[in-house]
Short mmCIF file of C-alpha atoms in Angstrom, two decimals:
data_model
loop_
_atom_site.label_atom_id
_atom_site.label_comp_id
_atom_site.label_asym_id
_atom_site.label_seq_id
_atom_site.Cartn_x
_atom_site.Cartn_y
_atom_site.Cartn_z
CA MET A 1 -96.15 -161.13 -23.26
CA THR A 2 -96.86 -158.04 -25.39
CA VAL A 3 -97.37 -158.17 -29.14
CA SER A 4 -94.01 -156.49 -29.71
CA GLU A 5 -92.35 -159.19 -27.62
CA THR A 6 -94.25 -161.86 -29.54
CA LEU A 7 -93.59 -160.59 -33.06
CA ILE A 8 -90.25 -158.83 -32.85
CA SER A 9 -88.48 -160.62 -30.02
CA SER A 10 -85.77 -161.45 -32.56
CA GLN A 11 -85.28 -157.77 -33.49
CA GLU A 12 -81.84 -157.66 -31.83
CA GLN A 13 -80.73 -160.56 -34.03
CA GLU A 14 -82.36 -159.46 -37.27
CA LYS A 15 -83.87 -156.15 -38.34
CA PRO A 16 -85.70 -155.63 -41.64
CA TRP A 17 -82.62 -153.77 -42.90
CA ILE A 18 -78.87 -154.30 -42.71
CA GLU A 19 -75.79 -152.15 -42.23
CA THR A 20 -74.53 -151.77 -45.79
CA PRO A 21 -70.88 -151.47 -46.87
CA LEU A 22 -69.15 -148.21 -47.66
CA VAL A 23 -66.51 -148.58 -50.38
CA GLU A 24 -64.22 -146.10 -52.09
CA SER A 25 -64.44 -146.11 -55.88
CA TYR A 26 -61.14 -145.41 -57.57
CA ALA A 27 -62.76 -145.07 -61.01
CA LEU A 28 -65.39 -142.58 -59.86
CA SER A 29 -62.79 -140.71 -57.80
CA GLN A 30 -60.63 -140.28 -60.90
CA ALA A 31 -63.63 -138.97 -62.81
CA ALA A 32 -64.75 -136.54 -60.08
CA GLY A 33 -61.35 -135.29 -58.95
CA CYS A 34 -61.92 -136.14 -55.29
CA ARG A 35 -62.49 -139.19 -53.09
CA ILE A 36 -65.82 -140.81 -53.98
CA PHE A 37 -67.33 -143.27 -51.53
CA LEU A 38 -70.32 -145.46 -52.41
CA LYS A 39 -72.86 -146.26 -49.68
CA LEU A 40 -74.21 -149.52 -51.07
CA ASP A 41 -77.86 -149.53 -50.07
CA ASN A 42 -78.60 -151.49 -53.22
CA LEU A 43 -77.52 -154.43 -51.02
CA GLN A 44 -80.48 -154.04 -48.67
CA PRO A 45 -82.77 -157.12 -48.47
CA SER A 46 -85.31 -155.48 -50.79
CA GLY A 47 -82.65 -154.09 -53.15
CA SER A 48 -83.13 -150.47 -52.12
CA PHE A 49 -82.72 -148.02 -49.25
CA LYS A 50 -86.45 -148.29 -48.55
CA SER A 51 -85.78 -151.33 -46.37
CA ARG A 52 -84.52 -148.88 -43.74
CA GLY A 53 -87.47 -146.54 -43.49
CA ILE A 54 -90.27 -148.99 -44.11
CA GLY A 55 -88.65 -151.62 -41.89
CA TYR A 56 -88.36 -149.12 -39.03
CA TYR A 57 -91.93 -147.93 -39.59
CA ILE A 58 -93.33 -151.47 -39.41
CA LEU A 59 -91.43 -152.23 -36.20
CA ARG A 60 -92.90 -149.11 -34.60
CA ARG A 61 -96.44 -150.04 -35.68
CA LEU A 62 -96.07 -153.53 -34.23
CA GLU A 63 -95.41 -152.00 -30.83
CA GLU A 64 -98.86 -150.37 -31.01
CA ILE A 65 -100.98 -153.42 -31.90
CA PRO A 66 -103.21 -154.79 -29.10
CA PRO A 67 -102.01 -158.27 -28.10
CA ASN A 68 -105.29 -159.92 -29.10
CA ASN A 69 -104.79 -158.78 -32.72
CA ALA A 70 -101.28 -160.16 -33.06
CA SER A 71 -102.14 -163.33 -34.95
CA GLN A 72 -104.32 -161.44 -37.46
CA ALA A 73 -101.98 -158.50 -38.12
CA HIS A 74 -101.58 -157.79 -41.83
CA ILE A 75 -99.38 -155.20 -43.60
CA PHE A 76 -100.90 -153.22 -46.48
CA THR A 77 -99.06 -150.87 -48.80
CA SER A 78 -99.45 -149.18 -52.18
CA SER A 79 -96.40 -148.87 -54.38
CA GLY A 80 -95.20 -149.06 -57.92
CA GLY A 81 -92.25 -151.16 -56.84
CA ASN A 82 -89.43 -150.55 -54.35
CA ALA A 83 -91.52 -149.49 -51.36
CA GLY A 84 -93.74 -152.51 -51.89
CA LEU A 85 -90.73 -154.81 -52.01
CA ALA A 86 -89.38 -153.27 -48.82
CA ALA A 87 -92.73 -153.79 -47.08
CA VAL A 88 -92.89 -157.43 -48.22
CA HIS A 89 -89.35 -158.18 -47.04
CA ALA A 90 -89.90 -156.41 -43.72
CA SER A 91 -93.20 -158.24 -43.19
CA ARG A 92 -91.55 -161.59 -43.79
CA THR A 93 -88.84 -160.69 -41.28
CA VAL A 94 -91.46 -160.24 -38.54
CA GLY A 95 -93.66 -163.11 -39.74
CA LEU A 96 -96.63 -161.16 -41.11
CA PRO A 97 -98.43 -161.21 -44.47
CA CYS A 98 -98.23 -158.19 -46.78
CA THR A 99 -100.67 -157.14 -49.49
CA VAL A 100 -99.49 -154.66 -52.12
CA VAL A 101 -101.65 -152.61 -54.48
CA VAL A 102 -99.81 -151.30 -57.55
CA PRO A 103 -101.02 -149.03 -60.37
CA LEU A 104 -101.82 -150.50 -63.77
CA SER A 105 -98.62 -148.96 -65.15
CA THR A 106 -96.44 -151.28 -63.01
CA LYS A 107 -94.42 -153.58 -65.23
CA PRO A 108 -94.62 -157.40 -65.03
CA LEU A 109 -90.96 -157.48 -63.92
CA MET A 110 -91.82 -155.70 -60.68
CA ILE A 111 -95.05 -157.61 -60.10
CA ASN A 112 -93.17 -160.88 -60.45
CA LYS A 113 -90.52 -159.66 -58.01
CA LEU A 114 -93.19 -158.74 -55.45
CA LYS A 115 -94.72 -162.20 -55.72
CA ALA A 116 -91.35 -163.94 -55.62
CA ALA A 117 -90.43 -161.97 -52.48
CA GLY A 118 -93.43 -163.51 -50.72
CA ALA A 119 -96.26 -160.97 -51.04
CA HIS A 120 -99.54 -162.33 -49.71
CA GLU A 121 -101.35 -160.70 -52.63
CA VAL A 122 -100.49 -158.23 -55.38
CA LEU A 123 -103.41 -156.24 -56.78
CA GLN A 124 -103.45 -153.78 -59.69
CA LYS A 125 -105.74 -150.76 -59.67
CA GLY A 126 -105.72 -147.23 -61.08
CA ALA A 127 -103.58 -145.24 -63.45
CA THR A 128 -101.35 -143.66 -60.78
CA TRP A 129 -99.93 -144.44 -57.35
CA GLN A 130 -102.49 -142.08 -55.84
CA ASP A 131 -105.30 -144.14 -57.44
CA ALA A 132 -103.82 -147.38 -56.16
CA ASP A 133 -103.44 -145.91 -52.68
CA THR A 134 -107.05 -144.71 -52.61
CA TYR A 135 -108.26 -148.16 -53.63
CA LEU A 136 -106.09 -149.76 -50.95
CA ARG A 137 -107.43 -147.54 -48.19
CA ASN A 138 -111.09 -147.47 -49.20
CA GLU A 139 -111.70 -150.94 -50.62
CA VAL A 140 -109.00 -153.40 -49.53
CA MET A 141 -107.96 -152.50 -45.99
CA PRO A 142 -111.47 -152.19 -44.47
CA LYS A 143 -111.97 -155.92 -45.04
CA ALA A 144 -109.12 -156.63 -42.61
CA GLY A 145 -110.58 -154.47 -39.83
CA ASN A 146 -108.32 -153.70 -36.89
CA ALA A 147 -105.70 -156.15 -38.12
CA ALA A 148 -104.70 -153.83 -40.99
CA ILE A 149 -101.43 -151.89 -40.73
CA TYR A 150 -101.15 -149.23 -43.41
CA THR A 151 -97.60 -148.60 -44.63
CA PRO A 152 -96.97 -145.45 -46.70
CA PRO A 153 -94.08 -145.48 -49.19
CA PHE A 154 -92.35 -142.32 -47.92
CA ASP A 155 -94.64 -139.91 -46.05
CA HIS A 156 -94.17 -140.56 -42.33
CA PRO A 157 -91.67 -139.35 -39.70
CA ASP A 158 -90.84 -142.93 -38.67
CA ILE A 159 -89.83 -143.70 -42.25
CA TRP A 160 -87.49 -140.70 -42.24
CA THR A 161 -86.02 -141.84 -38.92
CA GLY A 162 -85.37 -145.24 -40.44
CA HIS A 163 -83.55 -143.64 -43.35
CA SER A 164 -81.45 -141.58 -40.91
CA THR A 165 -79.73 -144.81 -39.82
CA LEU A 166 -77.70 -144.47 -43.02
CA ILE A 167 -75.97 -141.39 -41.61
CA HIS A 168 -75.22 -143.04 -38.28
CA GLU A 169 -73.56 -145.89 -40.17
CA LEU A 170 -71.54 -143.41 -42.22
CA SER A 171 -70.32 -141.68 -39.07
CA SER A 172 -68.59 -144.88 -37.99
CA GLN A 173 -67.56 -146.15 -41.44
CA LEU A 174 -66.06 -143.06 -43.04
CA PRO A 175 -62.46 -142.35 -41.99
CA ALA A 176 -62.19 -139.42 -39.55
CA PHE A 177 -65.86 -138.52 -39.95
CA SER A 178 -66.07 -136.39 -36.80
CA SER A 179 -63.05 -134.23 -37.63
CA SER A 180 -63.34 -134.37 -41.41
CA PRO A 181 -66.96 -135.05 -42.48
CA PRO A 182 -67.80 -135.59 -46.15
CA ALA A 183 -67.84 -132.45 -48.23
CA ALA A 184 -71.05 -133.68 -49.84
CA ILE A 185 -73.61 -136.46 -49.75
CA ILE A 186 -75.35 -137.13 -53.05
CA CYS A 187 -78.84 -138.64 -52.94
CA SER A 188 -81.78 -139.08 -55.29
CA VAL A 189 -85.13 -137.43 -54.52
CA GLY A 190 -88.57 -138.79 -55.36
CA GLY A 191 -91.15 -138.00 -52.68
CA GLY A 192 -88.40 -136.81 -50.35
CA GLY A 193 -88.20 -139.50 -47.65
CA LEU A 194 -84.51 -140.26 -48.20
CA LEU A 195 -83.58 -136.57 -48.26
CA ASN A 196 -85.46 -136.08 -44.98
CA GLY A 197 -83.66 -138.98 -43.36
CA ILE A 198 -80.23 -137.76 -44.47
CA CYS A 199 -80.86 -134.23 -43.20
CA GLN A 200 -82.34 -135.57 -39.97
CA GLY A 201 -79.33 -137.83 -39.47
CA LEU A 202 -76.85 -135.02 -40.09
CA ASP A 203 -78.73 -132.79 -37.64
CA SER A 204 -78.41 -135.46 -34.93
CA LEU A 205 -74.62 -135.64 -35.13
CA PRO A 206 -72.34 -133.42 -33.00
CA HIS A 207 -71.44 -130.19 -34.79
CA PRO A 208 -68.28 -128.11 -34.41
CA GLN A 209 -68.62 -124.85 -32.51
CA THR A 210 -67.19 -122.93 -35.46
CA PRO A 211 -68.56 -124.49 -38.68
CA SER A 212 -66.54 -123.99 -41.84
CA PRO A 213 -66.60 -125.37 -45.41
CA THR A 214 -64.27 -128.15 -44.26
CA THR A 215 -66.43 -129.21 -41.28
CA THR A 216 -69.90 -129.06 -42.83
CA THR A 217 -71.59 -131.31 -45.36
CA THR A 218 -73.56 -130.21 -48.41
CA VAL A 219 -76.43 -132.45 -49.48
CA LEU A 220 -76.95 -132.65 -53.24
CA ALA A 221 -80.61 -133.56 -53.87
CA VAL A 222 -80.76 -135.04 -57.37
CA GLU A 223 -83.78 -135.51 -59.65
CA THR A 224 -84.41 -136.24 -63.31
CA ALA A 225 -86.09 -133.75 -65.63
CA GLY A 226 -89.70 -134.80 -65.94
CA ALA A 227 -89.86 -135.92 -62.30
CA ALA A 228 -88.34 -132.88 -60.60
CA SER A 229 -91.05 -131.98 -58.08
CA LEU A 230 -88.51 -130.65 -55.56
CA ALA A 231 -86.86 -128.34 -58.09
CA ALA A 232 -90.29 -127.13 -59.19
CA ALA A 233 -91.20 -126.33 -55.59
CA LEU A 234 -87.96 -124.41 -55.05
CA ASP A 235 -88.56 -122.42 -58.25
CA ALA A 236 -92.12 -121.60 -57.16
CA GLY A 237 -91.22 -120.85 -53.54
CA LYS A 238 -93.81 -123.37 -52.35
CA VAL A 239 -94.78 -127.01 -52.84
CA VAL A 240 -96.49 -127.48 -56.20
CA THR A 241 -97.99 -130.46 -58.04
CA LEU A 242 -96.47 -131.50 -61.35
CA PRO A 243 -98.98 -132.05 -64.17
CA GLY A 244 -97.48 -135.50 -64.71
CA ILE A 245 -94.31 -137.58 -64.82
CA THR A 246 -92.45 -137.76 -68.12
CA SER A 247 -89.12 -139.15 -66.88
CA GLN A 248 -88.22 -142.81 -67.40
CA ALA A 249 -86.96 -142.83 -63.79
CA THR A 250 -90.37 -143.86 -62.53
CA SER A 251 -89.17 -144.46 -58.96
CA LEU A 252 -88.73 -140.68 -58.74
CA GLY A 253 -92.29 -140.22 -59.97
CA ALA A 254 -93.86 -138.26 -57.12
CA VAL A 255 -95.79 -135.36 -58.61
CA ARG A 256 -95.61 -133.52 -55.29
CA VAL A 257 -92.65 -133.49 -52.91
CA LEU A 258 -93.16 -133.54 -49.16
CA GLU A 259 -93.54 -130.16 -47.45
CA SER A 260 -90.83 -131.19 -44.99
CA SER A 261 -88.47 -132.02 -47.88
CA PHE A 262 -89.13 -128.61 -49.41
CA LEU A 263 -88.17 -126.98 -46.10
CA TYR A 264 -84.98 -129.04 -45.84
CA ALA A 265 -84.09 -128.15 -49.43
CA ARG A 266 -84.27 -124.44 -48.65
CA ARG A 267 -81.33 -124.78 -46.26
CA GLU A 268 -78.05 -123.21 -47.27
CA ARG A 269 -76.24 -126.56 -47.26
CA VAL A 270 -78.77 -128.36 -49.48
CA ARG A 271 -78.59 -127.94 -53.27
CA SER A 272 -81.05 -129.11 -55.91
CA VAL A 273 -79.63 -130.83 -59.00
CA VAL A 274 -81.67 -131.84 -62.07
CA LEU A 275 -80.19 -134.09 -64.77
CA SER A 276 -81.65 -135.77 -67.84
CA ASP A 277 -82.76 -139.37 -68.29
CA GLY A 278 -79.75 -139.79 -70.55
CA GLU A 279 -77.41 -138.69 -67.78
CA ALA A 280 -79.18 -141.06 -65.36
CA ALA A 281 -78.67 -143.88 -67.87
CA MET A 282 -75.00 -142.92 -68.16
CA GLY A 283 -74.69 -143.23 -64.38
CA CYS A 284 -76.25 -146.71 -64.46
CA VAL A 285 -74.05 -147.93 -67.31
CA ARG A 286 -70.84 -146.48 -65.86
CA LEU A 287 -71.62 -147.99 -62.43
CA ALA A 288 -72.17 -151.38 -64.07
CA ASP A 289 -68.98 -151.05 -66.13
CA GLU A 290 -66.74 -149.63 -63.41
CA GLU A 291 -68.07 -151.27 -60.24
CA ARG A 292 -70.16 -154.25 -61.49
CA LEU A 293 -73.33 -152.89 -59.83
CA MET A 294 -76.77 -152.68 -61.46
CA VAL A 295 -79.19 -149.98 -60.32
CA GLU A 296 -82.29 -148.18 -61.58
CA LEU A 297 -82.27 -144.88 -63.43
CA ALA A 298 -83.53 -143.27 -60.21
CA CYS A 299 -80.23 -144.25 -58.58
CA GLY A 300 -77.99 -143.79 -61.62
CA VAL A 301 -78.84 -140.10 -61.73
CA SER A 302 -76.93 -139.58 -58.46
CA VAL A 303 -73.94 -141.54 -59.76
CA ALA A 304 -73.94 -139.34 -62.88
CA VAL A 305 -73.05 -136.30 -60.75
CA CYS A 306 -69.50 -137.70 -60.48
CA PHE A 307 -68.78 -137.37 -64.22
CA ASP A 308 -67.85 -134.60 -66.66
CA GLY A 309 -67.61 -131.76 -64.14
CA ARG A 310 -71.16 -132.13 -62.83
CA LEU A 311 -70.03 -132.34 -59.20
CA GLU A 312 -68.17 -129.04 -59.36
CA ALA A 313 -71.12 -127.44 -61.16
CA ALA A 314 -73.50 -128.68 -58.46
CA LEU A 315 -71.28 -127.44 -55.63
CA GLY A 316 -70.52 -124.19 -57.41
CA ARG A 317 -66.78 -124.48 -56.77
CA LYS A 318 -63.68 -126.50 -57.52
CA VAL A 319 -63.27 -129.74 -55.61
CA ARG A 320 -60.04 -130.67 -53.85
CA SER A 321 -58.46 -134.07 -54.34
CA GLU A 322 -58.54 -134.86 -50.61
CA GLU A 323 -62.24 -134.06 -50.19
CA LYS A 324 -64.59 -136.96 -49.47
CA VAL A 325 -67.97 -137.24 -51.20
CA VAL A 326 -70.53 -139.98 -50.49
CA VAL A 327 -72.92 -141.20 -53.18
CA VAL A 328 -75.95 -142.99 -51.75
CA VAL A 329 -76.36 -145.96 -54.09
CA CYS A 330 -80.05 -146.21 -53.29
CA GLY A 331 -80.49 -149.18 -55.63
CA GLY A 332 -83.88 -150.20 -56.97
CA SER A 333 -85.19 -153.48 -58.35
CA ASN A 334 -86.66 -152.24 -61.62
CA VAL A 335 -83.49 -153.09 -63.55
CA SER A 336 -82.09 -156.00 -65.52
CA VAL A 337 -79.08 -156.70 -67.72
CA GLY A 338 -81.28 -156.20 -70.76
CA MET A 339 -82.47 -152.81 -69.51
CA VAL A 340 -78.90 -151.62 -68.89
CA GLU A 341 -77.90 -152.64 -72.40
CA GLY A 342 -81.03 -150.95 -73.75
CA TRP A 343 -80.04 -147.70 -72.06
CA ARG A 344 -76.56 -148.04 -73.52
CA GLY A 345 -78.11 -148.14 -76.98
CA GLU A 346 -80.80 -145.49 -76.43
CA PHE A 347 -78.55 -142.94 -74.75
CA GLY A 348 -75.28 -143.81 -76.45
CA ASP A 349 -74.51 -140.19 -77.28
CA VAL A 350 -74.34 -139.38 -73.56
CA ILE A 351 -72.82 -142.66 -72.37
CA LEU A 352 -70.21 -143.42 -75.01
CA ASP A 353 -69.22 -140.12 -76.57
CA LYS A 354 -68.59 -138.15 -73.37
CA ARG A 355 -65.83 -139.94 -71.57
CA PRO A 356 -65.02 -138.34 -68.21
CA THR A 357 -61.88 -136.41 -67.52
CA MET A 358 -59.60 -138.70 -65.54
CA HIS A 359 -57.69 -137.13 -62.68
CA PRO A 360 -54.35 -138.68 -61.62
CA LEU A 361 -55.34 -139.29 -58.00
CA GLN A 362 -53.41 -141.59 -55.72
CA LEU A 363 -56.19 -143.05 -53.58
CA PRO A 364 -56.63 -146.13 -51.42
CA MET A 365 -58.96 -148.66 -52.95
CA GLN A 366 -61.36 -148.90 -50.00
CA CYS A 367 -62.08 -147.73 -46.49
CA PRO A 368 -60.02 -149.07 -43.61
CA PRO A 369 -61.69 -151.99 -41.83
CA LYS A 370 -64.39 -150.89 -39.44
CA ALA A 371 -63.75 -151.34 -35.75
CA PRO A 372 -65.82 -154.16 -34.18
CA SER A 373 -69.13 -153.01 -32.70
CA LYS A 374 -69.28 -152.84 -28.95
#
């Protein structure tokens, strides 16, 4: 029996990620003036979309381990939060230990969540993620020898392939996807792994012989000011390194976006959007108020695009009431009720004073039931 048969023989029954629901939000649709669908990846086992990419990556690495190393295999990752949680949950799914190294800036809330999720060990080292990653590779992993499996948070093609499963789910969940694809998919961008997966997934779907604005999908790649490494690269015409991260949306805190993400973002059907921390907070608060969902600022910034004309500004045109737009609710575990209420107080001028224009749309409350899988 091979190691993959030994460790992931139950893969058909349980993967490290799940197919998440797609629901239509009447409140957000009224605000945006079109049909807004929420892809609820905040319901992944780790609380964020990263369960997809990191789970897929770990399954692929397990197929490569020599059988005699199976019992000693050990997952190692460096992360300030969500990627680490995804690695821990995926490791537990396949019955392996996972050690996570986080920077000193990681808050106790996230460290406690990593431990509660079942991390073998959580270590703190360095001022930045890059410092923590260097320590992991040079000091921690060598002690495990050949048993060590390094898991990057976003920079690997297998991770992007894992994220692309989101699009394949959408193609079966969204009504009439093949004949009437979404006008836009809104996603947050940190290092760029999610953007890569979405673009990769869209590329893999059948395309009409004569594309038109009604048969093609625009991807809105959203960042917060102070963490906008993709927007900086597009402005410079090449990938650049930010001097630092000043945004409170720390999950978007990659000072340098992936080269592959930069190339995707230069496509005609990909648009860069940069909003403020206050707007991200507004997205979080409105999502909690309207849909009873709590997410990080890094996710709320994508939700914020639906309010106060931001969607039309991002697309550069008027939206039609029948158009479908998907917001990837990427989630994130660095959030609590107290934090949401704190944002409501700190950014009250954005959240409370600017109520969205409500459009009198007559929309169904949710998607039709999905056909049973074959």
